[in-house]
Coordinates of C-alpha atoms in Angstrom, one line a residue:
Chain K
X687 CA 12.9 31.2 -19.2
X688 CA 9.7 33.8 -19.0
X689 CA 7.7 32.5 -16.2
X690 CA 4.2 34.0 -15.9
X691 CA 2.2 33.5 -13.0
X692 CA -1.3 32.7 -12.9
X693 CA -3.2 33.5 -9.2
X694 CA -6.6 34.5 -7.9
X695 CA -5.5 35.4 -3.9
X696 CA -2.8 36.9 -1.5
X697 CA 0.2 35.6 -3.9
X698 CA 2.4 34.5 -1.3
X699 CA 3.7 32.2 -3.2
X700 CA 4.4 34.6 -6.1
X701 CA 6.1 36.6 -3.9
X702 CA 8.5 33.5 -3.1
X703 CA 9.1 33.0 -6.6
X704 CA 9.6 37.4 -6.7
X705 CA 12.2 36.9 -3.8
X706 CA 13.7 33.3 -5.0
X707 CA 14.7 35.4 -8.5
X708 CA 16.2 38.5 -6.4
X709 CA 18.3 36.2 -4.5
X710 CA 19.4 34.5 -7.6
X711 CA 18.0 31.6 -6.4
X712 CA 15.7 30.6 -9.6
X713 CA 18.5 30.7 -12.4
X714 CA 17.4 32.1 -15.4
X715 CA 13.7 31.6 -14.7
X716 CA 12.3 34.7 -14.1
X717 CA 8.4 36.1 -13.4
X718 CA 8.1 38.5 -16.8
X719 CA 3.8 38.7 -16.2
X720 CA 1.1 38.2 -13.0
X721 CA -2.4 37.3 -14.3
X722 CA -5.3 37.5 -12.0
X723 CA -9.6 36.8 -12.4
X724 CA -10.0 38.5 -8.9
X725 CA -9.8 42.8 -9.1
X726 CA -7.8 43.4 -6.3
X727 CA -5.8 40.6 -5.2
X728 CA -2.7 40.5 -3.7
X729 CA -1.3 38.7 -5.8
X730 CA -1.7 41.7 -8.4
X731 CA -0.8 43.9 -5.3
X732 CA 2.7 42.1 -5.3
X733 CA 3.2 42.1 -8.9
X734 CA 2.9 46.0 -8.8
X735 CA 5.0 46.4 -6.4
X736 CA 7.6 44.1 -8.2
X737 CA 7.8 46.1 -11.1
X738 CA 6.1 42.9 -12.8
X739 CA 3.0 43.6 -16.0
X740 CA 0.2 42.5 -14.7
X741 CA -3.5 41.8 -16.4
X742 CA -6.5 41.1 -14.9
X743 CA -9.4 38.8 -16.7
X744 CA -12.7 37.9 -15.0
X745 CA -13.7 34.6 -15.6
X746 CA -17.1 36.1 -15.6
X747 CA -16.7 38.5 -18.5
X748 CA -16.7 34.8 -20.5
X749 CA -19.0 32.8 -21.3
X750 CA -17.5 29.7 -22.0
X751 CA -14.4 28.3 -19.9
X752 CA -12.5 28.0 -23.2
X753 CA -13.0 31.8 -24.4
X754 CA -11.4 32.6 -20.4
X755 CA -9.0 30.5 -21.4
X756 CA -8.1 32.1 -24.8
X757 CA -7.9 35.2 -23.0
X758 CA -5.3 34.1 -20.5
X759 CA -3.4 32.5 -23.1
X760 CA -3.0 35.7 -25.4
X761 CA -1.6 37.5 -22.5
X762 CA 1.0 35.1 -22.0
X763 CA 1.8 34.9 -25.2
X764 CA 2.1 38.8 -25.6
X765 CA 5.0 38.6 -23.2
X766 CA 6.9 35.4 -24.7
X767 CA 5.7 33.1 -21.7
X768 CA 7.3 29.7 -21.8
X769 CA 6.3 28.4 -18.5
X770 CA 3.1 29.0 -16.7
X771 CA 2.8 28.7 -12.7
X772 CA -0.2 28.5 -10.7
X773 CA 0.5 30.3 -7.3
X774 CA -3.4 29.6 -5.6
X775 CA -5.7 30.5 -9.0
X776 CA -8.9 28.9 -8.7
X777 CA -10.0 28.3 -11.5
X778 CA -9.7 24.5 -13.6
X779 CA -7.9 24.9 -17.1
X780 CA -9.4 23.7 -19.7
X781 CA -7.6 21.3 -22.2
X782 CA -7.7 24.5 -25.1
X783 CA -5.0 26.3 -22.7
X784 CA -3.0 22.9 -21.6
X785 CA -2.3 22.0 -25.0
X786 CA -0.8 25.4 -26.0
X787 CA 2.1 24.8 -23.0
X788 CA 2.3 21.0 -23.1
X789 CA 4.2 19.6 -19.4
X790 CA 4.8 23.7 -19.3
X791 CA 2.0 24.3 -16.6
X792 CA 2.5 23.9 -13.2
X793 CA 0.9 24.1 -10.1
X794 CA 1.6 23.5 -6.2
X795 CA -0.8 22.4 -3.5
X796 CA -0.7 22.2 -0.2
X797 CA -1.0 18.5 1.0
X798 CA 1.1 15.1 -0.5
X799 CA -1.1 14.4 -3.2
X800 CA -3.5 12.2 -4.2
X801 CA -3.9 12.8 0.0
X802 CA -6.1 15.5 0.1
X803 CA -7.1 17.3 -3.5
X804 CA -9.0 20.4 -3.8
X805 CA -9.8 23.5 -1.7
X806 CA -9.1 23.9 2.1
X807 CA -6.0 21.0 2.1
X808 CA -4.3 21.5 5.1
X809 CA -7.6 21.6 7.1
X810 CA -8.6 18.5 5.6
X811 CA -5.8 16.8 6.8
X812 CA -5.5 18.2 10.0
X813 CA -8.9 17.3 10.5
X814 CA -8.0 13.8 8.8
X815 CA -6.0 13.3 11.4
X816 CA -2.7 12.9 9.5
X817 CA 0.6 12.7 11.4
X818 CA 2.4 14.2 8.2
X819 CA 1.2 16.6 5.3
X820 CA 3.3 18.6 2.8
X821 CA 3.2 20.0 -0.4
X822 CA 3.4 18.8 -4.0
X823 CA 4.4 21.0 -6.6
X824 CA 3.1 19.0 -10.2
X825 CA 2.6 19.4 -13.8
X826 CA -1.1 20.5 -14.4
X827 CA -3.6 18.1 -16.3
X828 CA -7.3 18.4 -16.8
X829 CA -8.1 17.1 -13.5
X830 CA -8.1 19.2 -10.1
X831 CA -4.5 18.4 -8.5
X832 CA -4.0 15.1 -10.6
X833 CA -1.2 16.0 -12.9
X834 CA 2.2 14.2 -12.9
X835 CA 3.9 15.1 -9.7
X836 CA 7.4 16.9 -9.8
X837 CA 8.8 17.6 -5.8
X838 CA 6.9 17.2 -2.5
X839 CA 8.1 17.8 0.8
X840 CA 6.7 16.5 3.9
X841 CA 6.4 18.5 7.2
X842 CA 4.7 16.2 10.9
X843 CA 1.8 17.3 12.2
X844 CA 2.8 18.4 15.7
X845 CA 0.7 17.7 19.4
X846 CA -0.7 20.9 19.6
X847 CA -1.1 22.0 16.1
X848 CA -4.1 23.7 14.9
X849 CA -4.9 23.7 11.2
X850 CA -3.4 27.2 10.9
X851 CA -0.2 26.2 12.7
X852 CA -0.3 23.1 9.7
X853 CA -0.9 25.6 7.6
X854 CA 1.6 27.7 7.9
X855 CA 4.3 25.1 8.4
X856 CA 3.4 23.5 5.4
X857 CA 3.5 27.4 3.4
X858 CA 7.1 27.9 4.5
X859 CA 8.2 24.4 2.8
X860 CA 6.1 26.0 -0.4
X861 CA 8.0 29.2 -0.6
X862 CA 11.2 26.7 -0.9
X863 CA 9.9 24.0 -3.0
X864 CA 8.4 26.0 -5.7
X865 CA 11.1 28.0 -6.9
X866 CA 13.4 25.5 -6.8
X867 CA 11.2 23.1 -9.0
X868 CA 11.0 26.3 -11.9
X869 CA 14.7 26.5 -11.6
X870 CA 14.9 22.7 -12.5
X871 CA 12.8 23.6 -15.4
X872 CA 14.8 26.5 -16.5
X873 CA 17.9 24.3 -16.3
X874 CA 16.3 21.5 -18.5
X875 CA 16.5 19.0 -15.5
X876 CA 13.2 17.6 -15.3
X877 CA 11.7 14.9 -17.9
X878 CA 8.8 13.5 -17.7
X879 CA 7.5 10.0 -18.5
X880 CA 4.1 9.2 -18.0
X881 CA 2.5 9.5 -14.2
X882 CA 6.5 9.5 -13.7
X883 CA 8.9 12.7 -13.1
X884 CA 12.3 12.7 -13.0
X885 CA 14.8 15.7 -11.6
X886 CA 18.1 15.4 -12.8
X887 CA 20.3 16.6 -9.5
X888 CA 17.8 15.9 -7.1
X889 CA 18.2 13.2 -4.3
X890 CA 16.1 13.1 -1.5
X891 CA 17.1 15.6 1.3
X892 CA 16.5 15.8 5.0
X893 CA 16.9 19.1 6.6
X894 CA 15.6 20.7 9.9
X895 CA 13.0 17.6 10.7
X896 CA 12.0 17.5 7.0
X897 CA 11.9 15.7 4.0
X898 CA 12.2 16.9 0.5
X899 CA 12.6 16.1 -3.1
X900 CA 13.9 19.2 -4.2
Chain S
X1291 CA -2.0 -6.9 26.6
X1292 CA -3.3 -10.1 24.8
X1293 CA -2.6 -9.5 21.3
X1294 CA -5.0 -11.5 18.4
X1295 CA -3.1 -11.6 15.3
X1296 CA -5.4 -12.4 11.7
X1297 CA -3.1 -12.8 8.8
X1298 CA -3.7 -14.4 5.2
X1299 CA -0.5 -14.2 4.2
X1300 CA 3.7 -14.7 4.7
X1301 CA 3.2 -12.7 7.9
X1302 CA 6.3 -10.7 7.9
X1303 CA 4.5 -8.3 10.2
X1304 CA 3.5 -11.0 12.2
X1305 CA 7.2 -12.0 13.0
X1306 CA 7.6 -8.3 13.8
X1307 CA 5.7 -8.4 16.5
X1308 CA 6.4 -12.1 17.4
X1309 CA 10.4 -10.6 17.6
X1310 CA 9.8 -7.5 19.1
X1311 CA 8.2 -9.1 21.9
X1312 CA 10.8 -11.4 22.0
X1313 CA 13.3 -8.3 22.7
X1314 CA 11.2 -7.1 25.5
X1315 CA 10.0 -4.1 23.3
X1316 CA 6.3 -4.8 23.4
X1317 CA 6.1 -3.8 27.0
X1318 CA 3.1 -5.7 28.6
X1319 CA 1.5 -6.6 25.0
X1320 CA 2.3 -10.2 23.2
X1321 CA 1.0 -12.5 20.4
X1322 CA -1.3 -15.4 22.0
X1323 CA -2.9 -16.7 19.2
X1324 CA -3.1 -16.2 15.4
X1325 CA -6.0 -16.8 13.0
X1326 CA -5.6 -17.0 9.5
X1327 CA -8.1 -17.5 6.4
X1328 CA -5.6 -19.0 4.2
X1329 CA -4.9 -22.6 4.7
X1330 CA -1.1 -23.3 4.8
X1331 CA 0.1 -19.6 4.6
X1332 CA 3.1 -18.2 6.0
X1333 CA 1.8 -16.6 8.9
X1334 CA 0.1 -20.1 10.2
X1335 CA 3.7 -21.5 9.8
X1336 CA 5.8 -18.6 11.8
X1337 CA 3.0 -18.5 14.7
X1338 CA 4.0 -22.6 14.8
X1339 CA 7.0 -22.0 14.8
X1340 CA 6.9 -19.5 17.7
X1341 CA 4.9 -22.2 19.9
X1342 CA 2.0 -19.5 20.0
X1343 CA -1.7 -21.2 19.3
X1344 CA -3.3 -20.7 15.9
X1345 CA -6.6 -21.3 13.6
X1346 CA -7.9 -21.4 10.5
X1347 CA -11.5 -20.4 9.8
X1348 CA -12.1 -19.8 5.9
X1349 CA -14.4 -17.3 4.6
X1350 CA -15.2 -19.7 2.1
X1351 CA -16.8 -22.2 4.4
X1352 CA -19.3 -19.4 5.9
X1353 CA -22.4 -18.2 3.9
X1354 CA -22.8 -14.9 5.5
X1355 CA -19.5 -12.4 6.1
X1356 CA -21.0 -12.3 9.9
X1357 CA -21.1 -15.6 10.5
X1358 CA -17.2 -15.8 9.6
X1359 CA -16.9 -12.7 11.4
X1360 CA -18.6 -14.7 14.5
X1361 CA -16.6 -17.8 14.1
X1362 CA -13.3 -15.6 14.3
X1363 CA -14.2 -13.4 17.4
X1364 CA -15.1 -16.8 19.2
X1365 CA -11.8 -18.1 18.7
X1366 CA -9.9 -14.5 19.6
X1367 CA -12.5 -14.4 22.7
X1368 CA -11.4 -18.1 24.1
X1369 CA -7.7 -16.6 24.1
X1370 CA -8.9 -13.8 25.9
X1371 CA -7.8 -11.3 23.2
X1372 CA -7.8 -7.9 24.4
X1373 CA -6.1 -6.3 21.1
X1374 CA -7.4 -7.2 17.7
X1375 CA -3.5 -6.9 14.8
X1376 CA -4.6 -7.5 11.6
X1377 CA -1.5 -8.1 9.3
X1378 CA -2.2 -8.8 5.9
X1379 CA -5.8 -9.9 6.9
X1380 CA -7.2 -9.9 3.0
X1381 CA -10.9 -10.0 4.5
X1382 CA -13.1 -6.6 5.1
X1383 CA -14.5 -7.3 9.2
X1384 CA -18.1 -6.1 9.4
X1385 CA -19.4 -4.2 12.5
X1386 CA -20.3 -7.6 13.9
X1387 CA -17.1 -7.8 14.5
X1388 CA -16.1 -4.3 15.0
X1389 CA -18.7 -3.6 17.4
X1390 CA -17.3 -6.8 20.1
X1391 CA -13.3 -4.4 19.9
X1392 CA -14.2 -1.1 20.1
X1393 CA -10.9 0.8 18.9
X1394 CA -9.3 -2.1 19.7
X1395 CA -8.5 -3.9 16.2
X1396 CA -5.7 -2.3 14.3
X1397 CA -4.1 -2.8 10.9
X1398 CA -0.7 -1.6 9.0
X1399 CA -1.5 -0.5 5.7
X1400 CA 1.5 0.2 3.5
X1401 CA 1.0 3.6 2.6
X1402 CA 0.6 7.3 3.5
X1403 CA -2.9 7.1 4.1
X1404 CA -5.6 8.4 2.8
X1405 CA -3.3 7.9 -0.1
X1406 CA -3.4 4.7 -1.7
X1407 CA -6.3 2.6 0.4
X1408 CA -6.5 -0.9 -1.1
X1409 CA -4.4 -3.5 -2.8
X1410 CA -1.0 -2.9 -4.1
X1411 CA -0.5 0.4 -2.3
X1412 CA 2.8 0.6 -2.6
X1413 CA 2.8 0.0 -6.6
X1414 CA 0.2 2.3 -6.9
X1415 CA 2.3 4.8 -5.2
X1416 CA 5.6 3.6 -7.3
X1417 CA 3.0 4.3 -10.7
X1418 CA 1.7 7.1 -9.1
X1419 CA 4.9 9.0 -9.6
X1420 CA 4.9 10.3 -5.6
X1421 CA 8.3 11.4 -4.4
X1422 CA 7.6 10.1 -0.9
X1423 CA 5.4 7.1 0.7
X1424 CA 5.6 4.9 3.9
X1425 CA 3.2 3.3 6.3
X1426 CA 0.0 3.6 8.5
X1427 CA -1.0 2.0 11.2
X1428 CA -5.0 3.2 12.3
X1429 CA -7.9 1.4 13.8
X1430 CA -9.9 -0.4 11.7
X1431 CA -13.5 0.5 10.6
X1432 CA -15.7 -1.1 8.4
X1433 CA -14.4 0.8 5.2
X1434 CA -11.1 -0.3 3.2
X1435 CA -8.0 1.5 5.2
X1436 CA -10.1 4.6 6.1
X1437 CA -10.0 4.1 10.0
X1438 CA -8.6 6.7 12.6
X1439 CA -4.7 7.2 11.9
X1440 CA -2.4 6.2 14.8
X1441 CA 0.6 6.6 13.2
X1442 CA 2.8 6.7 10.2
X1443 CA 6.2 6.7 9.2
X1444 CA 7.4 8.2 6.3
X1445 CA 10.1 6.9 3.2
X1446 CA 11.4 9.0 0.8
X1447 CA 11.0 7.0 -3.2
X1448 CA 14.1 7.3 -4.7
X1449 CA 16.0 7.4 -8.6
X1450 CA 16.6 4.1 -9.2
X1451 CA 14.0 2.4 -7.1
X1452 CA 11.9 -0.4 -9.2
X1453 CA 8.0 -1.0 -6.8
X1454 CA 9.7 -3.6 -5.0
X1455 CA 12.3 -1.2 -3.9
X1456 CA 10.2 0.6 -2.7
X1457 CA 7.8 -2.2 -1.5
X1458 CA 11.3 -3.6 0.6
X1459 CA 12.0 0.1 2.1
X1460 CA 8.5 0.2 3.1
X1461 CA 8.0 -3.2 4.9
X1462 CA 11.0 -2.1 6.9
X1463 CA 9.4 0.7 8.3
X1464 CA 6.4 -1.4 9.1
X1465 CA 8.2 -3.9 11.7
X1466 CA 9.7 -1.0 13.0
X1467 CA 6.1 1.2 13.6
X1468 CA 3.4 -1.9 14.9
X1469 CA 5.1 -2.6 17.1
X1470 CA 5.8 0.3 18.5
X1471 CA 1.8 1.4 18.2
X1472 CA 0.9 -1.9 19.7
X1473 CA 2.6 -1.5 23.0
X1474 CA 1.8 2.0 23.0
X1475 CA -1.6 1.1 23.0
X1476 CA -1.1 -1.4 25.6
X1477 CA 0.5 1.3 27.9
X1478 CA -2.8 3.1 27.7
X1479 CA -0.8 6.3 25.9
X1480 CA -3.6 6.5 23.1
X1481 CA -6.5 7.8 23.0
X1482 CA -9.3 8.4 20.0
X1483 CA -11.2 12.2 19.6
X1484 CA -13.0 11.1 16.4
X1485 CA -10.3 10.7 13.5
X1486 CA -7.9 12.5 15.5
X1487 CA -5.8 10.1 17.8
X1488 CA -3.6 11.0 20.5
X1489 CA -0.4 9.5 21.8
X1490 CA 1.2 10.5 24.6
X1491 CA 4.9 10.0 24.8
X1492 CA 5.1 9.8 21.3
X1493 CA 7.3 13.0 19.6
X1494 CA 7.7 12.9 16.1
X1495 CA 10.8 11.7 15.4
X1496 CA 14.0 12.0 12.5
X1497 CA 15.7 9.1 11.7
X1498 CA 18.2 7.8 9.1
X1499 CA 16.5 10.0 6.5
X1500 CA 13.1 8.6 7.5
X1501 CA 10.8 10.5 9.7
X1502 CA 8.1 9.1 11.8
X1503 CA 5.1 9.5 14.3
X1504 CA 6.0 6.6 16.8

């Protein structure tokens, strides 16, 4: 399955899904194009260095959302795309690209959605006072982080965190749960019915003080 | 401690406590009188049951919400109620109340809060499609579940489960956690920095696949 990758910042989570593939880790999913709307991100950075095509369209240059969205689309297409993952691109899609990759658009965010939506996540739940964040990797719908959910893991807010130490705990359990979750897809595991996902060969597990889904 | 219980319903969480202090695991806090809305409900019948003092003041017999909220606190103040437990207390308290228990009226909610605030948390969550879920205790402001978090504990939702699954695996959780926050409060270990609340003494722990605050 030709994964292409849609991101707007640093790409660490693209490079997880780079690494996840090298280590064999992501079956036959694999990251065939990077797209970007921000000249000079690392995410582009990474792809370079990965050997991975890359294109770069400004949502800017458009007028309307949906001709930005055309764009993308055509480039994905070029290179036989049949899944597309958001790794930290900011910008909504509009219904004109979700309905050429029906449930084939995913996304991950850093908090256990519907707890804290939208930008700056893990500060708002530090600041929320939380004793447990995570991450939720889900399908992508109209909305801003509202799609069906797929995995989440949870991580504790320790004494003593700041919202950068949240932060970055929280990043580490990404860089595992997203791969995995495209691998699932690859493999055909994952159905979806309604607000409801279900991952064949996927209990629950508890590892290192954490909880996961996948 | 003197603990004030308000209930409207079975009071499961009620009997928690009531059992928890019974096992000497309330340290210096216990139950001395329960108030209820509800004529007849469960919780008036367990606190009879228990030989601890009760009464009924419904919110239908006051015209103004602050008039029942001043009925109530006359009753919890005759008992000498130092610690306000709501559990399953169907009625918003206004600042009337509020204002006479400074951080000193707490509620469970069944839920990962902010997630899921209101009725039928824990089917909203089962609809919702989240992959985990659990419970939050917090002191109560005049909103709907959006006081200062004191602690949570976290269940994982599982293949299989149906909402009253995961309704039962919840509730379990719940008699475990208030009364565990309810005698940490009456040990003095908490304290309130805005939303953030402290609790000494209080590690996050892993459990039988569950992880929690307290």
């Amino acid at each position: 399955m030709k994964v292409g990758v849609l991101a707007s910042g640093s790409g660490t989570n693209l490079q997880a899904l780079i690494d996840a593939a090298a280590r064999g880790e992501m079956g036959r999913a694999r990251v065939v194009v990077v797209g970007a709307n921000v000249p000079g991100c690392g995410a582009l950075e990474r792809a370079a260095q990965a050997g991975i095509p890359t294109f770069l369209r400004s949502h800017k240059d458009f007028a309307q959302r949906e001709d930005f969205d055309h764009a993308l689309l055509d480039e994905l297409r070029r290179h036989g795309v049949g899944l597309v993952a958001l790794a930290g691109f900011m910008r909504i899609l509009t219904p004109t690209f979700l309905d050429a990759f029906p449930h084939r658009v995913v996304n991950i965010h850093p908090a256990l959605l519907p707890s804290f939506p939208g930008v700056h996540a893990q500060k708002q739940a530090f600041d929320g006072g939380v004793r447990f964040s995570g991450c939720t990797v889900h399908f992508v719908d109209a909305g801003a982080d509202t799609g069906p959910i797929i995995a989440q893991a949870v991580v504790p807010v320790l004494d003593g965190d700041d919202a950068e130490a949240l932060r970055l705990r929280i990043l580490a359990e990404e860089h595992r749960l997203y791969p995995a979750v495209i691998r699932a897809i690859a493999e055909g595991r994952v159905s979806v019915d309604g607000r409801r996902v279900h991952v064949r060969g996927a209990p629950v597990d508890l590892a290192d003080g954490r909880l996961k889904s996948l």
